[in-house]
Coordinates of C-alpha atoms and ligand atoms in Angstrom, one line a residue:
M1 CA 2.2 2.1 -57.0
A2 CA -1.0 1.4 -55.0
T3 CA -4.1 2.0 -56.6
Q4 CA -7.9 1.5 -55.9
L5 CA -7.5 -1.9 -57.6
N6 CA -5.2 -3.3 -55.1
N7 CA -7.0 -2.0 -52.0
L8 CA -8.4 -5.0 -50.7
S9 CA -9.9 -3.5 -47.6
G10 CA -13.3 -3.4 -49.1
Y11 CA -14.0 -7.2 -48.6
D12 CA -17.4 -8.8 -49.1
P13 CA -18.7 -10.3 -45.7
D14 CA -21.0 -12.8 -47.4
L15 CA -18.2 -14.3 -49.0
M16 CA -16.4 -15.0 -45.8
P17 CA -16.1 -18.3 -44.2
N18 CA -17.6 -18.5 -40.6
A19 CA -15.3 -17.3 -38.0
A20 CA -17.2 -17.8 -34.9
D21 CA -15.0 -20.9 -33.9
F22 CA -11.5 -19.6 -34.4
T23 CA -9.0 -18.1 -32.0
F24 CA -6.6 -15.7 -33.4
G25 CA -3.0 -14.4 -32.0
V26 CA -2.2 -10.8 -33.0
V27 CA 1.6 -9.6 -32.5
V28 CA 2.0 -6.1 -32.8
A29 CA 5.4 -4.0 -33.0
E30 CA 5.5 -0.8 -30.8
W31 CA 7.8 0.9 -33.3
N32 CA 5.7 3.3 -35.4
H33 CA 3.0 3.0 -32.8
E34 CA 0.6 5.4 -34.4
I35 CA 0.4 3.4 -37.5
T36 CA 0.5 -0.4 -35.8
E37 CA -2.2 0.9 -33.4
S38 CA -4.3 1.6 -36.4
L39 CA -3.4 -1.7 -38.1
W40 CA -4.5 -3.4 -34.8
Q41 CA -8.0 -1.6 -34.8
G42 CA -8.5 -2.8 -38.4
V43 CA -7.6 -6.4 -37.7
K44 CA -9.7 -6.2 -34.2
D45 CA -12.8 -4.9 -35.6
T46 CA -12.7 -7.1 -38.7
L47 CA -12.2 -10.3 -36.7
I48 CA -15.4 -9.2 -34.3
Q49 CA -17.3 -8.2 -37.6
N50 CA -16.8 -11.8 -38.6
G51 CA -18.0 -13.2 -35.5
V52 CA -14.8 -13.9 -33.7
K53 CA -15.3 -13.6 -30.1
E54 CA -13.3 -10.9 -28.3
Q55 CA -12.0 -13.4 -25.7
N56 CA -10.7 -15.3 -28.8
I57 CA -8.4 -12.4 -29.8
I58 CA -4.9 -12.9 -28.1
K59 CA -2.7 -9.7 -28.7
I60 CA 0.8 -9.5 -27.7
D61 CA 3.2 -6.6 -27.9
V62 CA 7.0 -6.7 -29.2
P63 CA 9.4 -3.6 -29.4
G64 CA 9.9 -3.6 -33.1
S65 CA 9.0 -5.4 -36.2
F66 CA 12.4 -7.5 -36.0
E67 CA 10.8 -9.2 -32.9
L68 CA 7.7 -10.1 -34.6
T69 CA 9.0 -13.5 -35.6
F70 CA 9.5 -14.5 -32.1
G71 CA 6.4 -13.0 -30.7
A72 CA 4.5 -15.0 -33.5
K73 CA 6.2 -18.2 -32.5
I74 CA 5.1 -17.8 -28.9
L75 CA 1.5 -17.6 -29.9
L76 CA 2.1 -20.4 -32.5
D77 CA 2.9 -22.5 -29.5
K78 CA -0.3 -21.9 -27.8
P79 CA -2.3 -25.2 -29.0
N80 CA -5.7 -23.1 -29.0
I81 CA -4.6 -20.5 -31.6
D82 CA -5.9 -21.0 -35.1
A83 CA -3.8 -18.3 -37.0
V84 CA -1.5 -15.6 -36.1
I85 CA -1.4 -12.0 -37.6
A86 CA 1.7 -10.3 -37.4
L87 CA 1.6 -6.2 -37.4
G88 CA 4.4 -3.9 -38.1
C89 CA 5.6 -0.9 -40.0
V90 CA 9.1 -0.4 -41.1
I91 CA 9.7 3.1 -42.6
R92 CA 12.8 3.5 -44.9
G93 CA 15.7 5.7 -43.2
E94 CA 18.9 6.9 -44.1
T95 CA 20.7 3.9 -43.4
P96 CA 20.2 0.2 -44.6
H97 CA 18.3 -1.0 -41.4
F98 CA 15.3 -0.9 -43.5
E99 CA 16.4 -3.7 -45.8
Y100 CA 17.7 -5.7 -42.8
I101 CA 14.5 -5.7 -41.0
S102 CA 12.1 -5.9 -43.7
Q103 CA 14.0 -9.0 -45.0
A104 CA 14.3 -10.5 -41.5
V105 CA 10.7 -10.3 -40.6
S106 CA 9.6 -11.4 -44.0
N107 CA 12.0 -14.4 -44.0
G108 CA 11.1 -15.0 -40.3
L109 CA 7.3 -15.2 -40.8
T110 CA 7.7 -17.4 -43.9
Q111 CA 10.0 -19.8 -42.1
L112 CA 7.0 -20.1 -39.4
N113 CA 4.7 -20.9 -42.1
V114 CA 6.8 -23.8 -43.2
M115 CA 7.6 -24.9 -39.5
Y116 CA 4.1 -25.0 -38.1
R117 CA 0.7 -26.3 -39.7
K118 CA -1.0 -22.8 -38.7
P119 CA -1.0 -19.9 -41.0
V120 CA 1.2 -16.9 -40.1
I121 CA -0.4 -13.6 -41.9
F122 CA 2.1 -10.9 -43.0
G123 CA 0.6 -7.4 -41.8
V124 CA 3.9 -5.4 -42.0
L125 CA 4.0 -2.0 -44.0
T126 CA 7.4 -1.3 -45.4
T127 CA 7.2 2.3 -46.8
N128 CA 9.5 5.0 -47.9
N129 CA 7.9 7.6 -45.5
L130 CA 5.1 7.9 -42.9
E131 CA 2.7 9.4 -45.1
Q132 CA 2.8 6.1 -47.4
A133 CA 2.3 4.2 -44.1
Q134 CA -0.8 6.5 -43.0
D135 CA -2.3 5.9 -46.3
R136 CA -2.6 2.2 -45.6
A137 CA -3.3 2.4 -42.2
G138 CA -6.8 3.7 -42.2
G139 CA -6.2 6.4 -44.8
K140 CA -6.5 6.8 -48.8
Y141 CA -5.6 3.1 -49.6
G142 CA -7.8 1.3 -46.9
N143 CA -6.3 -0.4 -43.8
K144 CA -3.9 -3.4 -44.2
G145 CA -4.9 -4.5 -40.9
V146 CA -8.5 -5.0 -42.3
E147 CA -6.8 -7.1 -45.1
A148 CA -4.6 -9.1 -42.8
A149 CA -7.6 -10.0 -40.7
V150 CA -9.6 -11.3 -44.0
A151 CA -6.5 -13.4 -45.1
A152 CA -6.3 -14.9 -41.5
I153 CA -9.9 -16.0 -41.4
K154 CA -9.7 -17.6 -44.8
M155 CA -6.5 -19.3 -43.9
A156 CA -7.7 -20.6 -40.7
A157 CA -10.8 -21.6 -42.4
L158 CA -8.8 -23.4 -45.1
N159 CA -6.5 -25.2 -42.8
A160 CA -9.6 -26.4 -40.6
N161 CA -11.4 -27.7 -43.8
F162 CA -8.2 -29.7 -44.9
T163 CA -7.4 -31.0 -41.4
S164 CA -10.8 -32.4 -40.8
M165 CA -10.8 -34.3 -44.3
Ligands
RBF1 N1 11.3 -1.2 -36.0 C1 10.0 -1.3 -36.5 O1 9.2 -2.1 -36.5 N2 10.4 -0.2 -37.8 C2 11.2 0.6 -38.0 O2 11.2 1.5 -38.9 C3 12.5 0.4 -37.3 N3 13.7 1.2 -37.6 C4 14.8 0.9 -37.0 C5 16.0 1.5 -37.3 C6 17.0 1.1 -36.7 C7 18.2 2.1 -37.1 C8 17.1 0.3 -35.5 C9 18.5 0.1 -34.8 C10 15.8 -0.2 -35.4 C11 14.8 0.2 -35.8 N4 13.6 -0.8 -35.5 C12 12.4 -0.4 -36.3 C13 13.5 -1.6 -34.3 C14 13.8 -3.2 -34.6 O3 12.6 -3.7 -35.3 C15 14.0 -4.0 -33.4 O4 13.2 -3.8 -32.5 C16 15.3 -3.6 -32.5 O5 16.6 -3.5 -33.6 C17 15.7 -4.3 -31.5 O6 15.9 -5.8 -31.9

């Protein structure tokens, strides 16, 4: 169960690495658009607040969460992109699709993290209903898009530090 303790959306900007020189790719699923649009706003605002230039945020849309892996791969193949954030929202329905799609996207994005020397960030909500998704996309539990952007900046900086060693 989500609590204030695992609402990481309230990060400390003073503890963030400098993100001014990074380029981020963001792949956004169109399914449950109201939610993924809010996640995207959280990502975009947070990247810009941390010094990322707007022209260095490359967004692409894919139909649903199942397509996030392929969308992320397109972005990872662009040499100038330092990290990729995948945003989606899978809501449990009455059929097992929820499990198939959630598993497929988490496995797919994990595989990309193994294949590429660039971080891929998992910004996919998997909830029992719309209300739980709203709570995590700008509602009472914060915005997981903000957390995804924070994770992307930290991982891009970590990768850059070790690549330059
Ligand atoms: N995509 C999502 O991003 N979230 C969902 O909750 C979602 N539910 C789906 C339920 C069913 C029954 C089907 C067939 C697809 C669903 N999709 C969902 C779309 C899926 O991610 C993908 O775009 C399509 O299956 C086409 O490959």
